[in-house]
Amino acid sequence: MNTEKLERKIAELAQGDGSAFDYIYGQTNRSVYFAVLYIVKDKMYAEDILQETYVRAIKNLSQYRRGSNFAGWLIAIGRSIALNHVKRASREVPTDFDAQAYRYGETHTELPFIFDVAAKVLEQDEYEILMLCQVAGYKRREVADMLEMPIGTVTWKNNRALEKLRQYLEKEGANEG
Amino acid sequence: MKDKDIKKLLSEQSRRVLPDAKLAENIKAELGIAAERGEERLALANGGEAASSRRKHIVVAAICGLCALVLALCIALPLLLRRSALPPLSLDGNKFADIRDADSFYAYGAASVGSMLSSRGGQSAQAAYAFSATDALAEVRAAADMEKVNGYMALVESLLGQGDITSASTDGAMDYEYGMTVSYTDFLGDTVQYVMYYDRQLINSGYDEGEKQENYSISGVLVTDDGQYAVSGTYETETEDDESESELWFRAYFSDEDYIEVRQEHENESEDGATEVEKKFTYTVREGGAVERTVVEYELEQDELEVKLSSDGDELTFRSDARGGENVIAVRGRMQGSSVSFTVHVLQGKYRYEFSDGTTQEFDRRVRAEGAKADLKRAY
């Protein structure tokens, strides 16, 4: 991630240049999205929260301290909204339809099995790193920049996440066998 | 199960998990950011500029994609016709195999991205729809799909064409220190050439089997038959513990923010004492905030070399074939969940897609022969 250019675009957006949005969104949306997805475990909700995160952040762009980690700031906002969503959802009494959506064909937001497993067995940072490296296609160096971590840490956590997933799947396979 | 299998599982399912590309537009709409900037001037690498309508670009981009595919097919067909006696492509035709260092990587990047940029220039070409039946064509029910395919046809052509992608050093120009001419043979047997002028920035150097290897980044300009594009690239390899990871990409901008990028995925992974090497290329087309990624791989099927494109859940495999004394490009795969197969005939001035139900679709063919490049060179 080109931090200098990102900061420049943020400044342009703050000054009313809407064309800067595409660059900012392109550079940051995946890390925010996976941070949110880990919490809500539902693609549709994660997308809604991602949208809300950007709208809220950009409306309050003056609160961002220039030169600090913008992606980190967005992630913090996204996580906050996601946690509130989960808290609110836990208080709601689901209808039969909602609770048994899988029976009624409500599968458009259902995540593939391996992603459910990943959210279940991985720590949040392991999950985010794995998703950014293996799903979003970022290089470890880019992820290291994005999450402000040493590349060695990203490599270690990525490998650790793969190992955990592999062990879980092998165990599941053995149990089924 | 190996880590590699986990990676593959995750990667294969990415389309179902990644956020919808339209989300950015929704956010902009909610924030009141205008999605359309309308007619604007695009800065070119050489300091010039060109008019561009963003909306038109987006629409045309899809059309161009399809057109490029058709074009590639059209190009491929005539060549195949001429060369009906040619043996099937063998492993020797795998142009990825020759990419071993920074020079060859940048040459490949310039040739392949250049071919796609040239195809983009042809996006405005008229597409003639000659469906002999109604729209019962399962294969072409979504014209946008074919447009997308068409965008990669020039690339397919460069990969299935006879001969290697070659490069030669030339003098620098346009205030750049280095120059490189890259060329390949298209399906009609014509030579396509592009010129790249660039500066280098050394990243590191070392020796590989006694030969000095230099990793370097570049920035410069790529000159094709229809324009000049700012380019940049990085060729860098990093090693950590038992894993080697490379950062190999080449990018050409067709506006300030929009670009076509090729990225080589080349990971050496040691596991259980064995080392596996995977090499494939991912092309990213970014335009107006929308990003489209396509993975290009060579596959060997029954001793014949095929080019496989995968994008957003769709997969198409391209293979040269001889039918009734005519050389064609046979395409098969899946688009939007349905099996498709069609044949591309490369004719003078046009490509003709022929679908399994006998219907056809034609696109103008842009000839990008050596002469075009010669004219450009004279312009400097």
mmCIF file of N, CA and C in Angstrom, chain A residues 5 9 13 18-19 21-23 25-26 29-30 33-34 37 43 46-48 50-52 54-56 58-59 107-108 110-112 114-115 118 127 130-131 134-142 151-153 155-156 158-159 161-163 165-166 169-170, chain B residues 1-7 9-11 13-28 30-31 33-34 37 54 234 236 238 240-248 253 256-257 259 263-267 269 271 286 288-291 293:
data_model
loop_
_atom_site.group_PDB
_atom_site.id
_atom_site.type_symbol
_atom_site.label_atom_id
_atom_site.label_comp_id
_atom_site.label_asym_id
_atom_site.label_seq_id
_atom_site.Cartn_x
_atom_site.Cartn_y
_atom_site.Cartn_z
ATOM 1 N N LYS A 5 0.492 8.126 -0.869
ATOM 2 C CA LYS A 5 -0.568 8.449 -1.833
ATOM 3 C C LYS A 5 -1.942 8.346 -1.164
ATOM 4 N N LYS A 9 -4.739 11.240 -0.961
ATOM 5 C CA LYS A 9 -6.123 11.080 -1.443
ATOM 6 C C LYS A 9 -7.130 11.385 -0.329
ATOM 7 N N LEU A 13 -10.043 14.064 -0.533
ATOM 8 C CA LEU A 13 -11.449 13.754 -0.256
ATOM 9 C C LEU A 13 -11.997 14.691 0.816
ATOM 10 N N GLY A 18 -14.398 14.235 -4.599
ATOM 11 C CA GLY A 18 -14.999 12.904 -4.527
ATOM 12 C C GLY A 18 -14.273 11.869 -5.358
ATOM 13 N N SER A 19 -13.524 12.318 -6.357
ATOM 14 C CA SER A 19 -12.834 11.352 -7.221
ATOM 15 C C SER A 19 -11.763 10.575 -6.457
ATOM 16 N N PHE A 21 -12.207 9.047 -3.774
ATOM 17 C CA PHE A 21 -12.825 7.933 -3.038
ATOM 18 C C PHE A 21 -12.421 6.572 -3.591
ATOM 19 N N ASP A 22 -12.446 6.440 -4.918
ATOM 20 C CA ASP A 22 -12.178 5.133 -5.515
ATOM 21 C C ASP A 22 -10.833 4.568 -5.063
ATOM 22 N N TYR A 23 -9.839 5.430 -5.051
ATOM 23 C CA TYR A 23 -8.511 4.968 -4.642
ATOM 24 C C TYR A 23 -8.525 4.543 -3.173
ATOM 25 N N TYR A 25 -11.021 3.625 -1.306
ATOM 26 C CA TYR A 25 -11.825 2.410 -1.122
ATOM 27 C C TYR A 25 -11.056 1.179 -1.622
ATOM 28 N N GLY A 26 -10.454 1.328 -2.785
ATOM 29 C CA GLY A 26 -9.717 0.209 -3.365
ATOM 30 C C GLY A 26 -8.573 -0.264 -2.486
ATOM 31 N N ASN A 29 -10.738 -1.454 1.414
ATOM 32 C CA ASN A 29 -12.004 -2.142 1.691
ATOM 33 C C ASN A 29 -11.864 -3.596 2.117
ATOM 34 N N ARG A 30 -10.854 -4.286 1.585
ATOM 35 C CA ARG A 30 -10.748 -5.714 1.898
ATOM 36 C C ARG A 30 -10.384 -5.945 3.365
ATOM 37 N N TYR A 33 -13.448 -5.239 5.374
ATOM 38 C CA TYR A 33 -14.479 -6.239 5.118
ATOM 39 C C TYR A 33 -14.220 -7.530 5.906
ATOM 40 N N PHE A 34 -12.985 -8.013 5.866
ATOM 41 C CA PHE A 34 -12.712 -9.275 6.549
ATOM 42 C C PHE A 34 -12.744 -9.122 8.067
ATOM 43 N N LEU A 37 -16.418 -9.318 8.613
ATOM 44 C CA LEU A 37 -16.951 -10.649 8.297
ATOM 45 C C LEU A 37 -16.645 -11.650 9.413
ATOM 46 N N LYS A 43 -22.171 -12.707 4.708
ATOM 47 C CA LYS A 43 -21.703 -11.817 3.637
ATOM 48 C C LYS A 43 -22.591 -10.588 3.491
ATOM 49 N N ALA A 46 -22.115 -8.274 6.338
ATOM 50 C CA ALA A 46 -20.763 -7.699 6.260
ATOM 51 C C ALA A 46 -20.712 -6.593 5.207
ATOM 52 N N GLU A 47 -21.385 -6.800 4.096
ATOM 53 C CA GLU A 47 -21.408 -5.764 3.057
ATOM 54 C C GLU A 47 -22.160 -4.521 3.543
ATOM 55 N N ASP A 48 -23.283 -4.749 4.213
ATOM 56 C CA ASP A 48 -24.042 -3.607 4.747
ATOM 57 C C ASP A 48 -23.192 -2.806 5.729
ATOM 58 N N LEU A 50 -19.940 -2.812 5.919
ATOM 59 C CA LEU A 50 -18.834 -2.180 5.188
ATOM 60 C C LEU A 50 -19.285 -0.839 4.618
ATOM 61 N N GLN A 51 -20.472 -0.837 4.050
ATOM 62 C CA GLN A 51 -21.009 0.406 3.484
ATOM 63 C C GLN A 51 -21.203 1.454 4.588
ATOM 64 N N GLU A 52 -21.783 1.011 5.671
ATOM 65 C CA GLU A 52 -22.036 1.942 6.773
ATOM 66 C C GLU A 52 -20.723 2.487 7.333
ATOM 67 N N TYR A 54 -17.866 3.031 5.747
ATOM 68 C CA TYR A 54 -17.300 4.080 4.898
ATOM 69 C C TYR A 54 -18.120 5.360 4.966
ATOM 70 N N VAL A 55 -19.426 5.199 4.970
ATOM 71 C CA VAL A 55 -20.276 6.400 5.025
ATOM 72 C C VAL A 55 -20.017 7.151 6.320
ATOM 73 N N ARG A 56 -19.980 6.407 7.414
ATOM 74 C CA ARG A 56 -19.766 7.051 8.713
ATOM 75 C C ARG A 56 -18.368 7.673 8.780
ATOM 76 N N ILE A 58 -16.346 8.661 6.360
ATOM 77 C CA ILE A 58 -16.104 9.808 5.471
ATOM 78 C C ILE A 58 -16.895 11.035 5.921
ATOM 79 N N LYS A 59 -18.040 10.786 6.505
ATOM 80 C CA LYS A 59 -18.785 11.932 7.057
ATOM 81 C C LYS A 59 -18.057 12.540 8.261
ATOM 82 N N THR A 107 -29.991 -18.943 1.047
ATOM 83 C CA THR A 107 -28.574 -19.326 1.085
ATOM 84 C C THR A 107 -27.672 -18.321 0.400
ATOM 85 N N HIS A 108 -28.251 -17.195 -0.019
ATOM 86 C CA HIS A 108 -27.418 -16.284 -0.802
ATOM 87 C C HIS A 108 -26.324 -15.620 0.012
ATOM 88 N N GLU A 110 -24.933 -17.289 2.640
ATOM 89 C CA GLU A 110 -24.236 -18.363 3.346
ATOM 90 C C GLU A 110 -22.805 -18.462 2.845
ATOM 91 N N LEU A 111 -21.887 -18.576 3.777
ATOM 92 C CA LEU A 111 -20.482 -18.660 3.389
ATOM 93 C C LEU A 111 -20.094 -20.107 3.105
ATOM 94 N N PRO A 112 -19.152 -20.297 2.181
ATOM 95 C CA PRO A 112 -18.666 -21.654 1.945
ATOM 96 C C PRO A 112 -18.123 -22.260 3.243
ATOM 97 N N ILE A 114 -15.496 -23.795 4.228
ATOM 98 C CA ILE A 114 -14.140 -23.535 4.744
ATOM 99 C C ILE A 114 -14.030 -22.158 5.400
ATOM 100 N N PHE A 115 -14.874 -21.232 4.973
ATOM 101 C CA PHE A 115 -14.845 -19.903 5.586
ATOM 102 C C PHE A 115 -15.512 -19.927 6.960
ATOM 103 N N ALA A 118 -12.909 -21.387 9.129
ATOM 104 C CA ALA A 118 -11.856 -20.407 9.409
ATOM 105 C C ALA A 118 -12.291 -19.444 10.515
ATOM 106 N N TYR A 127 -7.247 -14.910 11.017
ATOM 107 C CA TYR A 127 -8.310 -14.942 10.005
ATOM 108 C C TYR A 127 -8.130 -13.816 8.987
ATOM 109 N N LEU A 130 -5.073 -14.449 6.790
ATOM 110 C CA LEU A 130 -5.321 -15.540 5.837
ATOM 111 C C LEU A 130 -6.224 -15.075 4.693
ATOM 112 N N MET A 131 -7.273 -14.356 5.034
ATOM 113 C CA MET A 131 -8.216 -13.886 4.012
ATOM 114 C C MET A 131 -7.540 -12.898 3.059
ATOM 115 N N GLN A 134 -4.815 -15.088 1.033
ATOM 116 C CA GLN A 134 -5.257 -16.208 0.206
ATOM 117 C C GLN A 134 -6.551 -15.953 -0.559
ATOM 118 N N VAL A 135 -7.374 -15.048 -0.090
ATOM 119 C CA VAL A 135 -8.654 -14.805 -0.756
ATOM 120 C C VAL A 135 -8.616 -13.494 -1.540
ATOM 121 N N ALA A 136 -8.144 -12.450 -0.879
ATOM 122 C CA ALA A 136 -8.091 -11.151 -1.566
ATOM 123 C C ALA A 136 -6.875 -11.051 -2.474
ATOM 124 N N GLY A 137 -5.902 -11.933 -2.277
ATOM 125 C CA GLY A 137 -4.769 -11.984 -3.206
ATOM 126 C C GLY A 137 -3.657 -10.990 -2.949
ATOM 127 N N TYR A 138 -3.623 -10.428 -1.749
ATOM 128 C CA TYR A 138 -2.530 -9.496 -1.448
ATOM 129 C C TYR A 138 -1.252 -10.260 -1.116
ATOM 130 N N LYS A 139 -0.134 -9.636 -1.401
ATOM 131 C CA LYS A 139 1.147 -10.193 -1.000
ATOM 132 C C LYS A 139 1.340 -9.948 0.497
ATOM 133 N N ARG A 140 2.175 -10.785 1.093
ATOM 134 C CA ARG A 140 2.383 -10.647 2.529
ATOM 135 C C ARG A 140 2.924 -9.272 2.897
ATOM 136 N N ARG A 141 3.749 -8.733 2.011
ATOM 137 C CA ARG A 141 4.298 -7.403 2.284
ATOM 138 C C ARG A 141 3.173 -6.361 2.313
ATOM 139 N N GLU A 142 2.238 -6.489 1.378
ATOM 140 C CA GLU A 142 1.126 -5.543 1.342
ATOM 141 C C GLU A 142 0.270 -5.678 2.601
ATOM 142 N N ILE A 151 6.579 -8.181 8.346
ATOM 143 C CA ILE A 151 6.235 -9.204 7.359
ATOM 144 C C ILE A 151 6.446 -10.610 7.934
ATOM 145 N N GLY A 152 7.412 -10.739 8.821
ATOM 146 C CA GLY A 152 7.651 -12.038 9.435
ATOM 147 C C GLY A 152 6.450 -12.497 10.260
ATOM 148 N N THR A 153 5.817 -11.556 10.920
ATOM 149 C CA THR A 153 4.633 -11.880 11.715
ATOM 150 C C THR A 153 3.492 -12.310 10.805
ATOM 151 N N THR A 155 3.770 -13.630 7.823
ATOM 152 C CA THR A 155 4.109 -14.964 7.310
ATOM 153 C C THR A 155 3.804 -16.042 8.346
ATOM 154 N N TRP A 156 4.206 -15.783 9.566
ATOM 155 C CA TRP A 156 4.026 -16.778 10.626
ATOM 156 C C TRP A 156 2.536 -17.025 10.877
ATOM 157 N N ASN A 158 0.012 -16.386 8.873
ATOM 158 C CA ASN A 158 -0.586 -16.990 7.681
ATOM 159 C C ASN A 158 -0.352 -18.508 7.687
ATOM 160 N N ASN A 159 0.886 -18.892 7.956
ATOM 161 C CA ASN A 159 1.206 -20.322 7.986
ATOM 162 C C ASN A 159 0.496 -21.025 9.136
ATOM 163 N N ALA A 161 -2.330 -20.147 10.449
ATOM 164 C CA ALA A 161 -3.750 -20.242 10.106
ATOM 165 C C ALA A 161 -3.988 -21.415 9.155
ATOM 166 N N LEU A 162 -3.123 -21.557 8.177
ATOM 167 C CA LEU A 162 -3.253 -22.682 7.239
ATOM 168 C C LEU A 162 -3.132 -24.016 7.969
ATOM 169 N N GLU A 163 -2.197 -24.064 8.890
ATOM 170 C CA GLU A 163 -1.978 -25.300 9.651
ATOM 171 C C GLU A 163 -3.211 -25.639 10.495
ATOM 172 N N LEU A 165 -6.305 -24.738 9.991
ATOM 173 C CA LEU A 165 -7.395 -25.156 9.105
ATOM 174 C C LEU A 165 -7.182 -26.588 8.632
ATOM 175 N N ARG A 166 -5.958 -26.857 8.231
ATOM 176 C CA ARG A 166 -5.653 -28.202 7.731
ATOM 177 C C ARG A 166 -5.909 -29.256 8.815
ATOM 178 N N LEU A 169 -9.676 -29.710 9.325
ATOM 179 C CA LEU A 169 -10.323 -30.434 8.223
ATOM 180 C C LEU A 169 -9.933 -31.906 8.208
ATOM 181 N N GLU A 170 -8.675 -32.175 8.516
ATOM 182 C CA GLU A 170 -8.229 -33.574 8.567
ATOM 183 C C GLU A 170 -8.936 -34.320 9.694
ATOM 184 N N MET B 1 -4.024 -33.988 3.087
ATOM 185 C CA MET B 1 -4.286 -32.600 2.674
ATOM 186 C C MET B 1 -3.071 -31.720 2.970
ATOM 187 N N LYS B 2 -2.744 -30.857 2.016
ATOM 188 C CA LYS B 2 -1.592 -29.970 2.186
ATOM 189 C C LYS B 2 -2.066 -28.529 2.305
ATOM 190 N N ASP B 3 -1.156 -27.670 2.758
ATOM 191 C CA ASP B 3 -1.491 -26.247 2.841
ATOM 192 C C ASP B 3 -1.927 -25.719 1.477
ATOM 193 N N LYS B 4 -1.285 -26.247 0.454
ATOM 194 C CA LYS B 4 -1.612 -25.838 -0.912
ATOM 195 C C LYS B 4 -3.088 -26.103 -1.233
ATOM 196 N N ASP B 5 -3.606 -27.213 -0.734
ATOM 197 C CA ASP B 5 -5.012 -27.543 -0.978
ATOM 198 C C ASP B 5 -5.938 -26.550 -0.272
ATOM 199 N N ILE B 6 -5.532 -26.148 0.915
ATOM 200 C CA ILE B 6 -6.330 -25.162 1.666
ATOM 201 C C ILE B 6 -6.350 -23.847 0.895
ATOM 202 N N LYS B 7 -5.169 -23.457 0.420
ATOM 203 C CA LYS B 7 -5.086 -22.203 -0.349
ATOM 204 C C LYS B 7 -5.992 -22.269 -1.563
ATOM 205 N N LEU B 9 -8.651 -24.133 -2.023
ATOM 206 C CA LEU B 9 -10.051 -24.090 -1.590
ATOM 207 C C LEU B 9 -10.499 -22.657 -1.334
ATOM 208 N N LEU B 10 -9.670 -21.925 -0.627
ATOM 209 C CA LEU B 10 -10.006 -20.537 -0.293
ATOM 210 C C LEU B 10 -10.080 -19.681 -1.557
ATOM 211 N N SER B 11 -9.105 -19.866 -2.404
ATOM 212 C CA SER B 11 -9.048 -19.066 -3.627
ATOM 213 C C SER B 11 -10.249 -19.356 -4.537
ATOM 214 N N GLN B 13 -13.151 -20.243 -3.764
ATOM 215 C CA GLN B 13 -14.423 -19.763 -3.221
ATOM 216 C C GLN B 13 -14.446 -18.254 -3.046
ATOM 217 N N SER B 14 -13.361 -17.599 -3.437
ATOM 218 C CA SER B 14 -13.239 -16.167 -3.131
ATOM 219 C C SER B 14 -14.390 -15.347 -3.707
ATOM 220 N N ARG B 15 -14.869 -15.730 -4.898
ATOM 221 C CA ARG B 15 -15.929 -14.951 -5.530
ATOM 222 C C ARG B 15 -17.199 -14.929 -4.691
ATOM 223 N N ARG B 16 -17.422 -16.013 -3.970
ATOM 224 C CA ARG B 16 -18.641 -16.101 -3.161
ATOM 225 C C ARG B 16 -18.517 -15.323 -1.859
ATOM 226 N N VAL B 17 -17.296 -14.926 -1.552
ATOM 227 C CA VAL B 17 -17.070 -14.305 -0.248
ATOM 228 C C VAL B 17 -16.745 -12.814 -0.353
ATOM 229 N N LEU B 18 -16.001 -12.463 -1.375
ATOM 230 C CA LEU B 18 -15.566 -11.075 -1.488
ATOM 231 C C LEU B 18 -16.758 -10.134 -1.675
ATOM 232 N N PRO B 19 -16.638 -8.911 -1.206
ATOM 233 C CA PRO B 19 -17.770 -7.975 -1.307
ATOM 234 C C PRO B 19 -18.106 -7.636 -2.757
ATOM 235 N N ASP B 20 -19.365 -7.335 -2.956
ATOM 236 C CA ASP B 20 -19.862 -6.982 -4.281
ATOM 237 C C ASP B 20 -19.138 -5.734 -4.800
ATOM 238 N N ALA B 21 -18.737 -5.813 -6.063
ATOM 239 C CA ALA B 21 -18.006 -4.684 -6.655
ATOM 240 C C ALA B 21 -18.858 -3.419 -6.729
ATOM 241 N N LYS B 22 -20.175 -3.599 -6.676
ATOM 242 C CA LYS B 22 -21.052 -2.424 -6.784
ATOM 243 C C LYS B 22 -21.147 -1.644 -5.476
ATOM 244 N N LEU B 23 -20.588 -2.208 -4.439
ATOM 245 C CA LEU B 23 -20.703 -1.566 -3.132
ATOM 246 C C LEU B 23 -20.103 -0.153 -3.137
ATOM 247 N N ALA B 24 -19.011 -0.008 -3.844
ATOM 248 C CA ALA B 24 -18.366 1.314 -3.891
ATOM 249 C C ALA B 24 -19.318 2.351 -4.467
ATOM 250 N N GLU B 25 -20.060 1.947 -5.486
ATOM 251 C CA GLU B 25 -21.005 2.891 -6.097
ATOM 252 C C GLU B 25 -22.129 3.224 -5.119
ATOM 253 N N ASN B 26 -22.573 2.220 -4.359
ATOM 254 C CA ASN B 26 -23.616 2.468 -3.362
ATOM 255 C C ASN B 26 -23.147 3.478 -2.319
ATOM 256 N N ILE B 27 -21.915 3.305 -1.895
ATOM 257 C CA ILE B 27 -21.373 4.211 -0.879
ATOM 258 C C ILE B 27 -21.278 5.624 -1.438
ATOM 259 N N LYS B 28 -20.794 5.701 -2.666
ATOM 260 C CA LYS B 28 -20.672 7.038 -3.288
ATOM 261 C C LYS B 28 -22.038 7.695 -3.427
ATOM 262 N N GLU B 30 -24.622 7.167 -1.549
ATOM 263 C CA GLU B 30 -25.090 7.578 -0.223
ATOM 264 C C GLU B 30 -24.367 8.828 0.252
ATOM 265 N N LEU B 31 -23.125 8.959 -0.173
ATOM 266 C CA LEU B 31 -22.349 10.140 0.240
ATOM 267 C C LEU B 31 -22.550 11.321 -0.702
ATOM 268 N N ILE B 33 -21.428 11.424 -3.740
ATOM 269 C CA ILE B 33 -20.275 11.597 -4.633
ATOM 270 C C ILE B 33 -20.717 11.205 -6.028
ATOM 271 N N ALA B 34 -20.522 12.115 -6.975
ATOM 272 C CA ALA B 34 -20.973 11.836 -8.338
ATOM 273 C C ALA B 34 -20.238 10.637 -8.885
ATOM 274 N N ARG B 37 -18.148 11.229 -14.076
ATOM 275 C CA ARG B 37 -17.400 12.453 -14.296
ATOM 276 C C ARG B 37 -17.488 12.902 -15.743
ATOM 277 N N ARG B 54 -16.036 8.438 -19.376
ATOM 278 C CA ARG B 54 -15.939 7.333 -18.438
ATOM 279 C C ARG B 54 -17.076 6.342 -18.628
ATOM 280 N N THR B 234 7.687 -4.023 -11.066
ATOM 281 C CA THR B 234 8.656 -4.459 -10.058
ATOM 282 C C THR B 234 8.994 -5.923 -10.294
ATOM 283 N N GLU B 236 11.022 -8.515 -8.105
ATOM 284 C CA GLU B 236 11.744 -8.693 -6.854
ATOM 285 C C GLU B 236 11.411 -10.054 -6.261
ATOM 286 N N GLU B 238 11.803 -12.397 -2.765
ATOM 287 C CA GLU B 238 12.185 -12.388 -1.358
ATOM 288 C C GLU B 238 12.125 -13.813 -0.821
ATOM 289 N N GLU B 240 12.142 -16.145 2.712
ATOM 290 C CA GLU B 240 12.025 -16.140 4.166
ATOM 291 C C GLU B 240 11.830 -17.573 4.633
ATOM 292 N N ASP B 241 12.635 -17.967 5.572
ATOM 293 C CA ASP B 241 12.613 -19.355 6.051
ATOM 294 C C ASP B 241 12.707 -20.285 4.842
ATOM 295 N N ASP B 242 11.746 -21.196 4.717
ATOM 296 C CA ASP B 242 11.828 -22.153 3.612
ATOM 297 C C ASP B 242 10.917 -21.741 2.458
ATOM 298 N N GLU B 243 10.398 -20.527 2.517
ATOM 299 C CA GLU B 243 9.504 -20.087 1.449
ATOM 300 C C GLU B 243 10.125 -18.960 0.644
ATOM 301 N N SER B 244 9.915 -19.046 -0.643
ATOM 302 C CA SER B 244 10.389 -17.988 -1.520
ATOM 303 C C SER B 244 9.172 -17.323 -2.146
ATOM 304 N N GLU B 245 9.108 -16.027 -2.060
ATOM 305 C CA GLU B 245 7.959 -15.328 -2.616
ATOM 306 C C GLU B 245 8.446 -14.184 -3.496
ATOM 307 N N SER B 246 7.808 -14.058 -4.631
ATOM 308 C CA SER B 246 8.237 -13.026 -5.570
ATOM 309 C C SER B 246 7.209 -11.920 -5.693
ATOM 310 N N GLU B 247 7.706 -10.758 -6.011
ATOM 311 C CA GLU B 247 6.839 -9.609 -6.256
ATOM 312 C C GLU B 247 7.110 -9.207 -7.698
ATOM 313 N N LEU B 248 6.277 -9.710 -8.591
ATOM 314 C CA LEU B 248 6.538 -9.518 -10.017
ATOM 315 C C LEU B 248 5.290 -8.963 -10.673
ATOM 316 N N TYR B 253 -0.993 2.252 -17.356
ATOM 317 C CA TYR B 253 -2.141 3.103 -17.048
ATOM 318 C C TYR B 253 -2.767 3.630 -18.334
ATOM 319 N N ASP B 256 -5.428 8.308 -15.275
ATOM 320 C CA ASP B 256 -4.687 8.594 -14.064
ATOM 321 C C ASP B 256 -4.826 7.480 -13.027
ATOM 322 N N GLU B 257 -6.013 6.884 -12.945
ATOM 323 C CA GLU B 257 -6.274 5.891 -11.910
ATOM 324 C C GLU B 257 -6.506 4.480 -12.476
ATOM 325 N N TYR B 259 -5.964 1.137 -14.931
ATOM 326 C CA TYR B 259 -4.798 0.445 -15.483
ATOM 327 C C TYR B 259 -5.099 -1.014 -15.810
ATOM 328 N N ARG B 263 0.393 -9.733 -13.092
ATOM 329 C CA ARG B 263 1.148 -10.098 -11.893
ATOM 330 C C ARG B 263 1.479 -11.578 -11.967
ATOM 331 N N GLN B 264 2.739 -11.886 -11.854
ATOM 332 C CA GLN B 264 3.124 -13.298 -11.913
ATOM 333 C C GLN B 264 3.024 -13.924 -10.534
ATOM 334 N N GLU B 265 2.244 -14.968 -10.467
ATOM 335 C CA GLU B 265 2.139 -15.716 -9.213
ATOM 336 C C GLU B 265 3.098 -16.881 -9.355
ATOM 337 N N HIS B 266 4.121 -16.854 -8.592
ATOM 338 C CA HIS B 266 5.182 -17.854 -8.750
ATOM 339 C C HIS B 266 5.725 -18.171 -7.367
ATOM 340 N N GLU B 267 5.119 -19.136 -6.747
ATOM 341 C CA GLU B 267 5.523 -19.429 -5.386
ATOM 342 C C GLU B 267 6.190 -20.792 -5.299
ATOM 343 N N GLU B 269 7.070 -23.580 -2.779
ATOM 344 C CA GLU B 269 6.627 -23.957 -1.444
ATOM 345 C C GLU B 269 7.173 -25.320 -1.082
ATOM 346 N N GLU B 271 7.137 -28.486 1.286
ATOM 347 C CA GLU B 271 6.254 -29.162 2.219
ATOM 348 C C GLU B 271 6.576 -30.655 2.169
ATOM 349 N N ARG B 286 -8.471 -2.414 -13.995
ATOM 350 C CA ARG B 286 -9.186 -1.511 -13.095
ATOM 351 C C ARG B 286 -9.674 -0.321 -13.910
ATOM 352 N N GLY B 288 -12.650 2.874 -13.538
ATOM 353 C CA GLY B 288 -13.752 3.554 -12.870
ATOM 354 C C GLY B 288 -14.103 2.935 -11.527
ATOM 355 N N GLY B 289 -13.108 2.447 -10.816
ATOM 356 C CA GLY B 289 -13.360 1.864 -9.507
ATOM 357 C C GLY B 289 -13.687 0.388 -9.561
ATOM 358 N N ALA B 290 -14.062 -0.089 -10.737
ATOM 359 C CA ALA B 290 -14.368 -1.519 -10.863
ATOM 360 C C ALA B 290 -13.076 -2.283 -11.151
ATOM 361 N N VAL B 291 -12.944 -3.418 -10.528
ATOM 362 C CA VAL B 291 -11.735 -4.228 -10.704
ATOM 363 C C VAL B 291 -12.128 -5.610 -11.207
ATOM 364 N N ARG B 293 -10.435 -9.305 -12.290
ATOM 365 C CA ARG B 293 -9.208 -10.116 -12.277
ATOM 366 C C ARG B 293 -9.407 -11.379 -13.103
#
